[in-house]
Amino acid sequence: MCGIFAYQWHKPATPILEHGLQRLEYRGYDSAWLAVFTDQWQALLVRAVGKVSELSKKIEWQKSITDLTVYTSGIAHTRRATHGGVTEENTHPHHDTDHHFYVVHNGIIENQRKLKDELESEWYVFYGQTDTEVIPALLAKYWTGDLYQTVQKVLPLLHGAYALLIKSSYCPDEIIGVKRGSPLLFALHPETQEFFFSSDAQALAGYASQIIYLDDGELLHLKNKEYTITSEKWIIQRNPTTLDVWAMEASKWDYEHFMLKEIFEQSAIMRRILMGRVDFAHKTLMAEAFHGMHDEAYERIVLVGCGTSYNAALVWAYWIEHLTGISAKAEIASEYLNKLIPTDVKTLHIFLSQSGETADSIEVLKYIKERWWKTFGIVNVVWSTIAQLTDHGLFMRAGYEIGVASTKAFLGQLTCLFLLTLWLGKRRSMALSTYNALLEELQHIPNKIDQILQTFDLSQEQDTIRTHISSHIQSASTMFYLWRGREYPIACEWSLKMKEISYIHSEAYPAGELKHGPLALIQSTTPSCLITLDDEFFSQNISSLAEVQARKGTIIAIANDQLPQAEYTIVIPRTHSLLAPFLVTIAMQLLSYQTAYSLGREIDKPRNLAKSVTVK
Ligand code: AGP
C-alpha cells in the first residue's frame, strides 16, 4: 500500500527521501513522488508514474539544472491508486489552489464526495480526482493563521482511515503528522537534530536512532526542533524508544529475490520461534508465552485473517478441532461482517496477520472489541495496530518480510498455531501420548525443512523443480491443486502463491470432486499438483491420479518417495501426518518461485498487489 517518508532538516533531503522510498517499494505502489523545500519555502516537486527508479531518473535530470543541496527538508510518497487513475496529476502531495498547503495521505477519505460537493458549491475548483485533494482545500478554507489550530478544525470533518502529513508555506519550519487507522511513525536522531516520518520502521534504518509509534487519533506537531503529541486535543507524553537498526536492515544478502531469501530463512525462523517457548527435553511449553489462552473456558474459537493468514487459520481450525475438541472456524476478514456468525463472550477471536495493518482484519477486531469479547493476536510486526489492539498475543518472530508473497510469515503462523494447539490440547482432550509424539516430531521439522531446501539449487541444471516441473507449468493457462482431508488449506495456499507471483490461474480442488465437473477442463496442457503422502488417503489419491492421466493431464506429485505413476514427483521427508503442512509448504513455495522465475515475473513486487493492504 502507499508509503510515506518525510525528512526535516538540515542535510540535502533529496537522496534521503529517494532512499526512504526505495525501502518502502515492497509495500506496493504505482507512482512515486517527492517534494523538497528550502528554509525559505522554495519548493521543488518531482513526480513519476511507475517505479521509484523512474523518479530517480527525473531527479538525475533535475540535478543537472538545479542545485539540489539547498533543499533540506521534504516529503515523499509512493501511491497506490484507489480514487483517480495512475497519472502524474494524481500523485501526491496534493495542494490547494494557491499552493499554501501540501498534504500527503495514505488511506481513504470516505466522505470525500460530500466534502467536494460542498466545496464546489462554493466555487472551489479541484484539479484531479483523488480523495486527498479535499484536505488542502479544507485547510485553505479554515485557515486561522495557526497550522495546528487549523488542522484541529479540519480533522473532525474527515471520515475514514488515514495517515496524513501536512506542510504549509505560512510556516515552513513546521510539519504535522496525523494517524487514524493507517500506519505512521515518527523518528529522530537527537544528536544531529534530524526528524523523520515514515509508514514503516525499516525505511528508517541507518537514519534515526529513536522512534515513536503513534497511536490512532494522535497528532504530532513538529515545530523547528520541538515536537508535541496530542490526542483529542490533550497533550500527551510519549518517550521515544530505541530503533533497532540491525533488526530493521532489510537486505537480500546473496539471493536474487527477497522471496527466495525468506524461503531459505524458514528453518532458522522456526527454531527461533520455538526457542524459549518449548522445553523439548522435558516436553513442556513455557506458560508465559501462552498468557491469555489458558485461563478462560472458551467454547469456540474464531480465527480471522486474509489471504495467506486466512489459509493459516484454516490449517489451525483443523488442528484444533481434531486435537482439542474445541469448535474452531476460520473466517475471511472481509466477509466476517457480511455473515451472521454465531458468537458471544464464550468465543475467543484470534487475529492472524503478518503486517498487523490489514484494514479488513482491523475492522473486525474493532467490532469484536466494541462488544468486549476476548481477542488474541498472532502478528509479525510488533508495533502494528493489530498487535496493539488485541488483548493478548504471540509474536511470530519471523523478522521483516519484504516479498509481497508471504512465505516465512506463513510458516511462522503455523508454528505459533501449532504451539497453541498443543497448549490447549493438553488442557482439553488430547492424549498424553499424542502430545508427546507431536512435540517430539516438531523438534525435527526445521532439519527436515533444510533437507527440502537443499534439493533446490538455482545453479544446478539438474534440479528437478527448476528444470522440468516449472518449465512444464509455465506454458499452462490454468492448473489444479488436488487435495483430500486436512491438506485443503495447504492446497489453497499453494494456489494463492502460484497465482500471485506467476500469474497462472490455479484452483485448489478436492480430488474426489473432480469427476463432478472440473474433469472437463483436464487436458494435456492442464497440470495438476497432487498431494500424495504416505497416509490413509494414498490409494484414493492414486485413483485420482489415474483419472487425470486418462484425460491426458499431467500429475506433479508431492510424495514421500518417488511415485512411478506420476509424470513428476517432488519428494519431501516423512513426518507425522498433522505436521505435513510444514513440509508441503516449503516444496510448494519453491515450485511457485521457480515457475515465476522462469517466466521472468517481478517476484518480490507482483503486479497490482501490495504487501500491506491498509484499505478496505
Ligand atoms: C500473501 O502472499 C498475500 N500477499 C496476502 O494474501 C496477505 O497474506 C494478506 O493480504 C494478509 O496480510 P497480513 O497477513 O499482513 O494481514
XYZ file of C-alpha atoms and ligand atoms in Angstrom:
632
model
C 0.000 0.000 0.000
C 1.013 3.652 -0.157
C 4.154 4.667 1.694
C 5.032 7.947 3.360
C 8.508 9.227 4.106
C 9.452 12.704 5.333
C 12.661 14.384 6.415
C 13.149 17.615 8.317
C 16.488 19.435 8.479
C 19.417 20.060 7.701
C 21.115 17.785 5.179
C 20.272 17.652 1.469
C 16.855 15.993 1.632
C 16.580 14.516 -1.868
C 18.874 11.454 -1.527
C 17.424 10.653 1.907
C 13.864 10.747 0.606
C 14.770 8.769 -2.501
C 16.382 6.064 -0.384
C 13.404 6.060 2.002
C 11.059 5.485 -0.938
C 13.211 2.642 -2.242
C 12.842 0.930 1.112
C 9.081 1.416 1.014
C 8.800 -0.007 -2.511
C 7.964 -3.507 -1.302
C 4.638 -2.237 0.088
C 3.282 -1.966 -3.471
C 2.557 1.223 -5.430
C 2.069 2.518 -8.923
C 3.554 6.024 -8.812
C 6.098 7.898 -6.729
C 6.706 11.434 -5.863
C 8.798 13.742 -3.675
C 8.778 17.442 -2.791
C 11.768 19.165 -1.240
C 11.853 22.595 0.375
C 14.485 25.205 1.207
C 14.437 27.031 4.570
C 12.575 29.841 2.797
C 9.855 27.561 1.318
C 11.130 27.334 -2.178
C 9.635 24.065 -3.316
C 10.729 21.554 -5.927
C 8.384 18.724 -6.912
C 9.380 15.609 -8.809
C 6.700 13.085 -9.827
C 6.798 9.839 -11.764
C 4.321 7.213 -12.816
C 5.799 3.749 -12.301
C 8.743 2.743 -10.206
C 10.979 4.768 -7.888
C 13.699 4.179 -10.492
C 11.647 6.373 -12.874
C 11.583 9.044 -10.199
C 15.360 8.676 -9.766
C 15.872 9.358 -13.495
C 13.914 12.583 -13.150
C 15.916 13.557 -10.058
C 19.139 12.985 -12.009
C 17.891 15.309 -14.692
C 16.929 17.937 -12.057
C 20.456 17.730 -10.652
C 21.836 18.823 -13.997
C 19.859 22.082 -13.892
C 19.359 22.829 -10.162
C 21.454 22.823 -7.007
C 19.517 20.228 -5.007
C 21.716 20.575 -1.902
C 19.837 23.703 -0.770
C 16.625 21.692 -0.247
C 16.936 20.492 3.327
C 13.508 19.166 4.166
C 10.899 17.267 2.233
C 8.072 14.805 1.998
C 7.766 11.813 -0.288
C 5.191 9.224 -1.170
C 4.558 6.042 -3.092
C 0.943 5.937 -4.231
C -1.290 3.002 -4.993
C -4.314 4.282 -6.827
C -7.729 3.991 -5.155
C -9.504 7.202 -6.209
C -8.341 8.551 -9.559
C -6.133 6.866 -12.160
C -2.383 6.315 -12.164
C -1.362 9.712 -13.511
C 1.229 12.309 -12.528
C -1.607 14.674 -11.704
C -2.956 12.268 -9.099
C 0.381 11.621 -7.366
C 0.803 13.318 -4.015
C 1.325 15.828 -2.451
C -1.958 17.499 -3.078
C -2.276 21.194 -2.632
C -4.885 23.914 -2.540
C -5.423 26.333 -5.402
C -2.893 28.865 -4.016
C -0.265 26.229 -3.079
C -0.244 27.218 0.601
C -0.891 23.702 1.907
C 0.740 20.432 0.869
C -0.742 17.147 2.030
C 0.455 13.550 1.752
C -2.155 10.944 2.583
C -2.431 7.179 2.984
C -5.867 5.645 3.382
C -9.274 6.771 2.166
C -11.441 9.797 2.987
C -14.819 8.114 2.832
C -16.965 11.274 2.771
C -14.835 12.925 0.074
C -17.763 13.168 -2.386
C -19.901 15.120 0.063
C -16.992 17.391 1.040
C -16.099 18.009 -2.607
C -19.727 18.847 -3.452
C -19.829 21.378 -0.617
C -16.561 22.999 -1.682
C -17.565 23.035 -5.350
C -20.831 24.743 -4.448
C -18.578 27.491 -3.010
C -16.755 27.686 -6.396
C -13.687 25.719 -5.359
C -12.173 24.017 -8.422
C -10.462 20.619 -7.998
C -7.645 19.762 -10.418
C -7.637 15.920 -10.020
C -9.813 13.003 -8.981
C -8.256 11.959 -5.678
C -9.976 11.985 -2.313
C -6.840 13.575 -0.809
C -7.257 16.866 -2.634
C -10.176 17.735 -0.411
C -7.833 18.076 2.605
C -5.660 21.018 1.414
C -8.842 22.667 0.124
C -10.374 22.462 3.603
C -7.152 23.679 5.253
C -7.221 26.740 2.993
C -10.887 27.338 3.731
C -10.477 27.128 7.524
C -7.020 28.749 7.816
C -6.801 30.556 11.186
C -3.236 31.828 10.965
C -2.029 28.848 13.045
C -1.294 25.465 11.409
C -2.022 23.342 14.482
C -5.369 25.051 15.151
C -6.382 24.826 11.504
C -5.621 21.106 11.326
C -7.641 20.548 14.513
C -10.593 22.300 12.844
C -10.377 20.205 9.686
C -9.787 16.721 11.159
C -13.325 16.241 12.545
C -14.683 16.848 9.036
C -12.797 13.865 7.595
C -14.320 10.378 7.824
C -12.291 7.267 7.140
C -8.938 5.740 7.952
C -5.830 7.700 7.132
C -2.304 8.836 7.888
C -1.512 12.430 6.914
C 1.474 14.730 6.658
C 0.765 18.431 6.312
C 3.118 21.286 5.445
C 2.296 24.917 4.795
C 4.054 27.832 3.119
C 2.844 30.002 6.020
C 5.128 28.148 8.446
C 7.978 26.379 6.621
C 9.604 25.140 9.840
C 6.523 23.145 10.853
C 5.103 19.794 9.847
C 2.128 17.895 11.235
C 1.591 14.133 11.141
C -1.772 12.541 11.961
C -2.524 8.847 12.391
C -6.029 7.465 12.248
C -6.229 3.866 11.084
C -3.223 3.864 8.711
C 0.358 3.374 9.892
C 2.556 6.407 10.649
C 5.555 6.732 12.883
C 7.908 9.491 13.869
C 11.642 9.077 14.326
C 14.553 11.255 15.323
C 18.269 11.410 15.557
C 18.775 13.511 18.736
C 22.484 14.184 18.158
C 22.027 15.651 14.688
C 18.544 17.088 15.309
C 17.095 15.352 12.266
C 13.458 14.262 12.198
C 11.550 11.749 10.086
C 8.079 10.397 9.456
C 7.569 7.027 7.828
C 4.879 4.425 7.213
C 7.342 1.760 8.113
C 10.209 1.476 10.604
C 12.519 -0.389 8.270
C 12.754 2.596 5.915
C 14.497 4.450 8.767
C 17.372 2.034 9.280
C 20.633 3.923 9.453
C 18.986 7.368 9.653
C 17.241 7.626 13.018
C 18.153 6.142 16.387
C 14.879 6.735 18.220
C 11.303 6.113 17.264
C 7.779 6.968 18.399
C 4.917 4.751 17.271
C 1.867 6.987 17.019
C -1.464 5.600 18.176
C -4.741 6.080 16.345
C -6.170 9.559 16.861
C -2.776 11.080 17.672
C -1.291 14.149 16.040
C 2.396 15.024 16.126
C 3.299 18.662 15.611
C 6.960 19.328 14.828
C 7.905 22.996 15.031
C 11.530 23.735 14.345
C 13.242 21.320 16.781
C 10.392 20.821 19.247
C 7.593 18.335 18.920
C 4.351 17.755 20.805
C 1.916 14.866 20.543
C -1.773 15.441 21.135
C -4.706 13.112 21.318
C -8.222 14.527 21.290
C -6.604 17.958 21.805
C -4.830 16.822 25.017
C -1.045 16.981 25.048
C 0.390 13.574 25.902
C 3.878 12.483 26.923
C 5.455 9.767 24.852
C 9.096 8.817 25.227
C 10.881 7.626 22.113
C 12.146 4.048 22.095
C 15.375 2.864 20.552
C 15.155 1.961 16.890
C 16.815 -1.388 16.439
C 18.736 -0.609 13.279
C 20.138 -4.082 12.963
C 16.718 -5.693 13.063
C 15.356 -3.165 10.596
C 18.041 -3.681 7.978
C 16.441 -5.306 5.003
C 18.998 -6.944 2.799
C 18.686 -9.633 0.162
C 22.132 -10.970 1.089
C 23.235 -13.004 -1.950
C 19.756 -14.020 -3.021
C 18.283 -12.722 -6.233
C 14.939 -12.017 -4.615
C 13.691 -11.280 -1.119
C 11.172 -14.074 -1.542
C 13.905 -16.649 -2.084
C 15.877 -15.341 0.874
C 12.755 -15.524 3.007
C 12.042 -19.108 1.907
C 15.570 -20.092 2.874
C 15.349 -18.401 6.272
C 12.477 -20.592 7.404
C 14.229 -23.357 9.313
C 16.145 -20.745 11.326
C 12.954 -18.810 11.963
C 11.157 -21.899 13.175
C 13.978 -22.627 15.623
C 13.767 -19.010 16.815
C 10.000 -19.213 17.347
C 10.365 -22.389 19.396
C 13.231 -21.019 21.465
C 12.141 -20.108 24.975
C 8.620 -21.352 24.309
C 9.244 -25.104 24.276
C 11.439 -27.200 26.506
C 11.896 -30.292 24.356
C 13.957 -32.113 26.972
C 11.109 -32.009 29.497
C 8.305 -31.935 26.889
C 6.810 -28.782 28.328
C 5.595 -25.463 26.965
C 6.550 -22.262 28.772
C 3.445 -20.810 30.384
C 4.315 -17.087 29.978
C 4.232 -17.368 26.206
C 0.627 -18.504 26.254
C -0.674 -15.921 28.657
C -4.258 -15.112 27.792
C -5.043 -18.549 26.396
C -5.222 -20.793 29.440
C -7.486 -19.206 31.992
C -10.719 -18.866 30.031
C -13.211 -21.629 29.341
C -13.758 -20.865 25.656
C -16.368 -22.932 23.906
C -15.495 -21.730 20.431
C -12.592 -20.147 18.630
C -12.990 -17.995 15.544
C -9.848 -17.220 13.558
C -9.840 -14.141 11.395
C -7.398 -13.320 8.604
C -6.961 -12.542 4.908
C -5.054 -14.287 2.122
C -2.189 -16.356 3.448
C -3.139 -15.544 7.025
C -6.605 -16.950 6.345
C -5.034 -20.128 4.937
C -3.006 -20.485 8.140
C -6.276 -20.078 10.053
C -7.767 -22.947 8.040
C -4.857 -25.205 9.000
C -5.353 -24.327 12.639
C -9.112 -24.850 12.608
C -8.406 -28.417 11.503
C -5.700 -28.988 14.141
C -7.739 -27.527 16.945
C -10.924 -29.459 16.201
C -9.077 -32.755 15.804
C -6.740 -32.409 18.709
C -8.596 -30.419 21.350
C -12.293 -30.926 20.683
C -12.881 -27.155 20.766
C -15.073 -25.916 17.943
C -12.958 -23.705 15.659
C -13.741 -21.839 12.456
C -11.615 -19.770 10.120
C -13.237 -16.634 8.716
C -12.147 -14.359 5.876
C -11.962 -10.916 7.466
C -13.585 -9.057 4.570
C -16.615 -11.372 4.809
C -16.934 -11.519 8.578
C -19.345 -8.628 8.967
C -21.357 -9.766 5.943
C -22.222 -13.050 7.653
C -24.250 -13.734 10.753
C -21.536 -15.514 12.692
C -22.771 -17.012 15.949
C -20.513 -15.565 18.593
C -20.597 -14.424 22.189
C -18.473 -13.947 25.251
C -17.511 -17.648 25.213
C -15.894 -17.263 21.800
C -12.223 -16.369 21.555
C -11.310 -14.410 18.425
C -7.794 -14.942 17.138
C -6.449 -12.470 14.588
C -3.728 -13.617 12.247
C -1.709 -11.052 10.368
C 1.849 -10.673 9.177
C 1.718 -6.890 8.893
C -0.785 -6.240 11.672
C -2.123 -3.418 9.490
C -4.637 -5.194 7.234
C -7.712 -2.969 7.148
C -10.237 -5.808 6.708
C -8.928 -7.597 9.809
C -8.733 -4.390 11.848
C -12.366 -3.629 11.070
C -13.435 -6.999 12.520
C -11.128 -6.567 15.510
C -12.719 -3.219 16.338
C -16.195 -4.742 16.010
C -15.258 -7.526 18.468
C -13.619 -5.114 20.907
C -16.687 -2.882 20.997
C -18.554 -5.894 22.402
C -15.841 -6.627 24.979
C -15.207 -10.110 23.608
C -11.763 -11.581 24.086
C -9.150 -11.254 21.375
C -5.752 -12.810 20.750
C -3.271 -11.794 18.046
C -0.657 -13.729 16.131
C 1.225 -10.951 14.439
C 4.691 -10.468 12.997
C 5.124 -6.681 13.205
C 5.464 -5.864 16.884
C 4.298 -2.247 16.877
C 1.415 -2.784 14.473
C -2.241 -1.876 15.025
C -3.446 -5.467 15.482
C -0.625 -6.180 17.935
C -1.660 -3.143 19.950
C -5.415 -3.699 19.857
C -5.611 -7.407 20.760
C -5.857 -8.356 24.469
C -3.092 -10.944 24.330
C -0.926 -12.450 21.668
C 2.044 -14.340 20.453
C 4.606 -12.621 18.241
C 5.744 -14.598 15.240
C 9.401 -13.565 15.391
C 9.711 -14.085 11.626
C 11.638 -10.844 11.063
C 10.889 -8.394 8.264
C 9.117 -9.999 5.354
C 9.701 -7.923 2.230
C 8.472 -10.169 -0.599
C 4.808 -9.413 -1.269
C 4.094 -13.145 -1.418
C 4.116 -14.306 2.160
C 6.339 -17.306 2.896
C 8.194 -17.175 6.188
C 5.284 -15.437 7.907
C 3.029 -18.371 6.915
C 5.478 -20.808 8.428
C 5.734 -18.547 11.486
C 1.959 -18.561 11.824
C 1.798 -22.349 11.521
C 4.490 -22.731 14.173
C 2.771 -20.395 16.655
C -0.588 -22.028 15.965
C 0.803 -25.492 16.444
C 2.174 -24.484 19.845
C -1.221 -23.075 20.789
C -2.833 -26.358 19.706
C -0.543 -28.333 21.990
C -1.118 -25.871 24.811
C -4.898 -26.042 24.550
C -4.908 -29.753 23.735
C -3.096 -30.635 26.929
C -5.784 -28.785 28.867
C -8.618 -30.416 26.955
C -8.951 -33.782 25.287
C -5.527 -34.557 23.819
C -3.987 -37.869 24.889
C -0.587 -37.517 26.530
C 0.885 -39.970 24.010
C -0.327 -37.776 21.111
C 1.055 -34.657 22.810
C 4.444 -36.305 23.338
C 4.598 -37.707 19.810
C 3.742 -34.342 18.223
C 6.195 -32.406 20.354
C 8.913 -34.938 19.639
C 8.361 -34.665 15.882
C 8.051 -30.857 15.965
C 11.664 -30.693 17.094
C 12.782 -32.369 13.848
C 10.800 -30.179 11.455
C 13.484 -27.446 10.998
C 16.024 -30.101 9.910
C 13.511 -31.606 7.509
C 12.872 -28.142 6.064
C 16.615 -27.835 5.483
C 16.582 -31.170 3.658
C 13.958 -29.858 1.218
C 15.793 -26.580 0.734
C 18.996 -28.432 -0.086
C 17.310 -30.015 -3.099
C 16.796 -26.587 -4.597
C 19.821 -25.069 -6.209
C 19.496 -22.286 -8.734
C 22.923 -23.024 -10.128
C 22.268 -26.729 -10.602
C 20.929 -27.561 -14.018
C 19.714 -30.980 -12.910
C 17.416 -29.653 -10.191
C 14.056 -31.240 -10.932
C 11.972 -28.378 -9.647
C 13.977 -25.896 -11.650
C 14.331 -27.540 -15.000
C 11.422 -29.850 -15.557
C 8.388 -29.122 -13.481
C 8.355 -25.354 -13.606
C 9.027 -25.302 -17.343
C 6.092 -27.659 -17.804
C 3.818 -25.487 -15.663
C 4.808 -22.202 -17.255
C 3.064 -22.998 -20.512
C -0.219 -23.777 -18.718
C -3.009 -21.248 -18.561
C -4.688 -22.985 -15.639
C -3.812 -25.718 -13.165
C -5.248 -27.666 -10.246
C -4.060 -28.390 -6.735
C -5.753 -31.582 -5.698
C -6.198 -32.465 -2.038
C -8.000 -34.696 0.413
C -8.891 -34.138 4.064
C -6.501 -31.976 6.077
C -4.454 -30.908 3.014
C -7.122 -28.444 1.891
C -5.566 -25.261 3.403
C -2.131 -26.073 2.022
C -3.583 -26.573 -1.457
C -5.306 -23.164 -1.094
C -2.051 -21.532 -0.022
C -0.195 -23.186 -2.872
C -2.755 -21.993 -5.365
C -2.614 -18.442 -3.957
C 1.185 -18.363 -4.157
C 1.228 -19.576 -7.763
C -1.402 -17.030 -8.797
C 0.198 -14.038 -7.190
C 3.750 -14.455 -8.430
C 3.457 -16.430 -11.693
C 0.029 -15.039 -12.783
C -1.050 -18.564 -13.743
C -4.624 -19.296 -12.809
C -4.976 -22.213 -10.425
C -7.609 -23.798 -8.286
C -7.423 -25.889 -5.118
C -9.950 -28.685 -5.562
C -10.898 -31.788 -3.561
C -9.538 -34.688 -5.630
C -12.701 -36.750 -5.169
C -14.824 -33.905 -6.540
C -13.035 -33.672 -9.915
C -15.429 -36.103 -11.597
C -18.373 -33.880 -10.680
C -17.418 -31.189 -13.151
C -13.822 -29.884 -13.347
C -12.630 -33.015 -15.145
C -13.978 -31.292 -18.275
C -11.018 -28.896 -18.047
C -8.325 -31.564 -17.831
C -6.210 -31.969 -20.977
C -2.524 -32.196 -21.819
C -1.993 -28.509 -21.031
C -3.624 -28.645 -17.589
C -1.099 -29.759 -14.960
C -2.353 -30.945 -11.569
C -0.338 -30.985 -8.380
C -1.493 -33.836 -6.202
C -0.609 -34.140 -2.526
C 0.041 -37.889 -2.300
C 1.686 -38.523 1.049
C 2.158 -41.831 2.727
C -1.093 -41.646 4.661
C -4.629 -43.012 4.800
C -5.531 -41.160 1.564
C -2.762 -42.725 -0.524
C -4.764 -45.292 -2.515
C -7.628 -42.870 -3.175
C -5.074 -40.344 -4.432
C -3.627 -42.929 -6.823
C -7.142 -43.362 -8.274
C -7.395 -39.595 -8.768
C -4.009 -39.622 -10.459
C -5.241 -42.263 -12.942
C -8.418 -40.275 -13.527
C -6.404 -37.193 -14.533
C -3.917 -39.118 -16.667
C -6.759 -40.832 -18.535
C -7.695 -37.319 -19.789
C -4.023 -36.699 -20.790
C -3.462 -34.456 -17.803
C -0.016 -34.305 -16.152
C 0.483 -35.109 -12.475
C 3.076 -33.435 -10.267
C 3.006 -35.459 -7.068
C 4.171 -34.251 -3.685
C 5.098 -37.532 -2.118
C 7.350 -39.179 0.435
C 9.017 -41.337 -2.238
C 9.399 -41.125 -5.998
C 5.969 -42.016 -7.396
C 6.479 -44.003 -10.618
C 2.873 -43.415 -11.727
C 3.294 -39.625 -11.730
C 4.975 -37.621 -14.504
C 6.928 -35.670 -11.874
C 7.477 -36.122 -8.163
C 8.683 -33.676 -5.552
C 9.896 -35.790 -2.661
C 9.585 -34.486 0.885
C 10.673 -36.204 4.120
C 8.199 -38.250 6.137
C 6.656 -36.715 9.204
C 3.598 -37.045 11.453
C 0.584 -36.528 9.183
C -0.574 -33.481 11.187
C 2.813 -31.820 10.738
C 2.949 -32.411 6.974
C 1.748 -28.827 6.191
C 5.134 -27.513 7.352
C 6.964 -29.538 4.717
C 4.460 -29.451 1.846
C 4.512 -25.650 2.230
C 8.247 -25.411 1.583
C 8.019 -27.552 -1.561
C 5.144 -25.503 -2.915
C 6.877 -22.190 -2.207
C 9.937 -23.343 -4.171
C 7.822 -24.546 -7.078
C 5.852 -21.302 -7.264
C 9.046 -19.258 -7.002
C 10.779 -21.258 -9.710
C 7.819 -21.051 -12.083
C 7.599 -17.287 -11.636
C 11.386 -17.064 -12.073
C 11.301 -19.000 -15.351
C 8.531 -16.728 -16.572
C 10.613 -13.662 -15.708
C 7.989 -12.246 -13.339
C 8.656 -9.442 -10.916
C 8.679 -11.838 -7.999
C 9.069 -9.525 -4.996
C 6.536 -6.989 -6.228
C 3.892 -8.751 -8.301
C 1.632 -6.577 -10.403
C -1.417 -4.990 -8.728
C -0.502 -6.295 -5.261
C 0.659 -4.614 -2.068
C 2.467 -6.049 0.927
C 0.270 -4.460 3.484
C -3.339 -3.874 2.455
C -4.350 -0.904 4.571
C -7.569 -0.071 2.709
C -10.836 -1.984 2.683
C 0.137 -13.379 0.726
O 1.072 -13.954 -0.111
C -0.523 -12.200 0.239
N 0.368 -11.218 -0.218
C -1.734 -11.682 1.027
O -2.724 -12.631 0.787
C -1.612 -11.467 2.548
O -1.390 -12.683 3.205
C -2.895 -10.791 3.066
O -3.050 -9.543 2.459
C -2.924 -10.644 4.583
O -1.890 -9.846 5.052
P -1.493 -9.813 6.583
O -1.048 -11.177 6.972
O -0.413 -8.782 6.664
O -2.730 -9.402 7.353
